[in-house]
């Protein structure tokens, strides 16, 4: 599969801020279509041994994070509660209710625990197809 080029006309293209630097072993993998993603609901994706959580926000932005909750270790983030804090899109873990910024992955409410973050995966939307950059090191 040839890596798709960034579609600069797409409002949901996140590659400009999240895809650098890219390892040569990384490749774009199609994971779903936009129609597969419900607004403000998570969807789990399995890519090899990696579990991801995809979120379609109310403004149409698509975000990919690890599905693993950094506090409990459970693969549950796709079942988290999507919301916002002011203008910041968030997801709250269904386990211990820590709240994460979906723009950065940083935990906004640690519930008294040490700070932790969700890993964000580079992605792009081309037409109605959603791709995640998988493999390599970043």
Short mmCIF file of C-alpha atoms in Angstrom, two decimals:
data_model
loop_
_atom_site.label_atom_id
_atom_site.label_comp_id
_atom_site.label_asym_id
_atom_site.label_seq_id
_atom_site.Cartn_x
_atom_site.Cartn_y
_atom_site.Cartn_z
CA UNK A 1 0.00 0.00 0.00
CA UNK A 2 1.40 3.37 -0.96
CA UNK A 3 1.33 5.98 1.79
CA UNK A 4 -1.39 8.53 1.06
CA UNK A 5 -0.27 12.12 0.73
CA UNK A 6 -1.57 14.73 3.14
CA UNK A 7 -4.77 16.29 1.82
CA UNK A 8 -4.28 19.94 2.77
CA UNK A 9 -7.93 20.75 2.08
CA UNK A 10 -9.17 18.43 4.83
CA UNK A 11 -10.34 20.20 7.98
CA UNK A 12 -9.55 17.11 10.03
CA UNK A 13 -5.98 16.59 8.79
CA UNK A 14 -3.76 16.37 11.90
CA UNK A 15 -0.53 15.32 10.19
CA UNK A 16 0.89 18.84 10.07
CA UNK A 17 1.28 18.92 13.85
CA UNK A 18 1.63 15.29 14.88
CA UNK A 19 3.48 13.33 12.21
CA UNK A 20 7.03 14.68 12.57
CA UNK A 21 9.53 13.14 12.87
CA UNK A 22 8.57 9.98 11.01
CA UNK A 23 10.57 6.78 11.02
CA UNK A 24 11.13 5.10 7.68
CA UNK A 25 9.39 1.92 8.89
CA UNK A 26 6.16 3.79 9.62
CA UNK A 27 3.28 3.56 7.17
CA UNK A 28 -0.21 4.94 6.84
CA UNK A 29 -2.88 2.31 7.46
CA UNK A 30 -6.55 2.78 6.66
CA UNK A 31 -8.48 2.04 9.84
CA UNK A 32 -12.07 3.03 9.02
CA UNK A 33 -14.33 5.48 7.23
CA UNK A 34 -15.80 8.63 8.76
CA UNK A 35 -19.22 6.94 8.71
CA UNK A 36 -17.83 4.25 11.06
CA UNK A 37 -17.22 6.83 13.80
CA UNK A 38 -20.06 8.16 15.94
CA UNK A 39 -19.83 11.77 17.10
CA UNK A 40 -18.46 12.06 20.65
CA UNK A 41 -18.15 8.29 21.04
CA UNK A 42 -14.97 6.26 21.05
CA UNK A 43 -14.15 3.33 18.77
CA UNK A 44 -11.45 0.76 19.44
CA UNK A 45 -8.98 -0.24 16.71
CA UNK A 46 -6.49 -3.09 16.82
CA UNK A 47 -3.31 -2.61 14.74
CA UNK A 48 -1.07 -5.61 15.32
CA UNK A 49 -0.42 -5.55 19.07
CA UNK A 50 -1.40 -1.88 19.42
CA UNK A 51 -4.86 -0.93 20.63
CA UNK A 52 -6.05 2.56 19.71
CA UNK A 53 -9.09 4.63 20.59
CA UNK A 54 -10.54 6.86 17.85
CA UNK A 55 -12.76 9.79 18.72
CA UNK A 56 -14.88 11.90 16.36
CA UNK A 57 -15.46 15.26 18.03
CA UNK A 58 -18.50 17.50 17.54
CA UNK A 59 -16.51 19.85 15.27
CA UNK A 60 -15.58 16.93 12.97
CA UNK A 61 -12.01 16.52 14.25
CA UNK A 62 -10.80 12.93 14.51
CA UNK A 63 -8.34 12.03 17.29
CA UNK A 64 -6.44 8.76 17.83
CA UNK A 65 -5.03 7.88 21.26
CA UNK A 66 -3.79 4.72 22.92
CA UNK A 67 -6.73 2.65 24.15
CA UNK A 68 -4.72 1.85 27.29
CA UNK A 69 -5.64 3.92 30.33
CA UNK A 70 -2.26 5.08 31.72
CA UNK A 71 -3.55 4.88 35.31
CA UNK A 72 -5.27 1.48 35.39
CA UNK A 73 -3.49 -0.22 32.50
CA UNK A 74 -6.85 -1.42 31.15
CA UNK A 75 -7.66 -1.13 27.44
CA UNK A 76 -10.74 1.04 27.97
CA UNK A 77 -10.18 4.59 26.71
CA UNK A 78 -12.48 4.05 23.72
CA UNK A 79 -15.27 3.69 26.31
CA UNK A 80 -14.39 7.00 27.97
CA UNK A 81 -16.72 9.97 28.28
CA UNK A 82 -16.02 12.58 25.60
CA UNK A 83 -16.59 16.18 26.63
CA UNK A 84 -14.77 19.47 26.99
CA UNK A 85 -13.31 21.89 29.48
CA UNK A 86 -14.00 25.25 27.96
CA UNK A 87 -12.57 25.00 24.44
CA UNK A 88 -10.45 21.94 25.27
CA UNK A 89 -11.82 18.60 23.97
CA UNK A 90 -11.44 15.88 26.59
CA UNK A 91 -12.01 12.23 27.37
CA UNK A 92 -12.53 10.92 30.90
CA UNK A 93 -11.30 7.43 31.68
CA UNK A 94 -14.12 5.02 32.54
CA UNK A 95 -11.92 3.45 35.23
CA UNK A 96 -10.82 6.15 37.68
CA UNK A 97 -12.26 9.22 35.86
CA UNK A 98 -8.99 10.99 35.07
CA UNK A 99 -9.63 13.59 32.34
CA UNK A 100 -7.29 13.90 29.34
CA UNK A 101 -6.84 16.74 26.85
CA UNK A 102 -7.50 15.24 23.40
CA UNK A 103 -5.25 17.86 21.74
CA UNK A 104 -2.11 16.98 23.74
CA UNK A 105 -2.85 13.74 25.62
CA UNK A 106 -1.97 15.40 28.96
CA UNK A 107 -4.03 14.53 32.02
CA UNK A 108 -5.99 17.56 33.24
CA UNK A 109 -7.33 15.92 36.40
CA UNK A 110 -5.06 13.29 37.96
CA UNK A 111 -7.40 12.55 40.88
CA UNK A 112 -4.40 12.80 43.24
CA UNK A 113 -2.10 10.51 41.23
CA UNK A 114 1.18 11.29 39.47
CA UNK A 115 0.82 13.07 36.08
CA UNK A 116 0.46 10.77 33.06
CA UNK A 117 -0.47 11.22 29.42
CA UNK A 118 -2.22 9.37 26.63
CA UNK A 119 -0.13 8.75 23.54
CA UNK A 120 -1.64 10.49 20.49
CA UNK A 121 -1.30 8.73 17.14
CA UNK A 122 -0.69 10.71 13.93
CA UNK A 123 -3.65 10.43 11.62
CA UNK A 124 -5.17 11.97 8.55
CA UNK A 125 -8.51 11.98 6.84
CA UNK A 126 -8.51 11.73 3.08
CA UNK A 127 -11.92 11.94 1.52
CA UNK A 128 -14.03 9.73 3.79
CA UNK A 129 -11.15 7.42 4.79
CA UNK A 130 -9.28 7.60 8.13
CA UNK A 131 -5.60 6.63 8.21
CA UNK A 132 -3.28 6.16 11.22
CA UNK A 133 0.50 6.28 11.02
CA UNK A 134 1.65 2.94 12.40
CA UNK A 135 5.07 1.45 13.01
CA UNK A 136 8.42 3.12 13.35
CA UNK A 137 9.46 5.26 16.30
CA UNK A 138 8.38 8.76 17.24
#
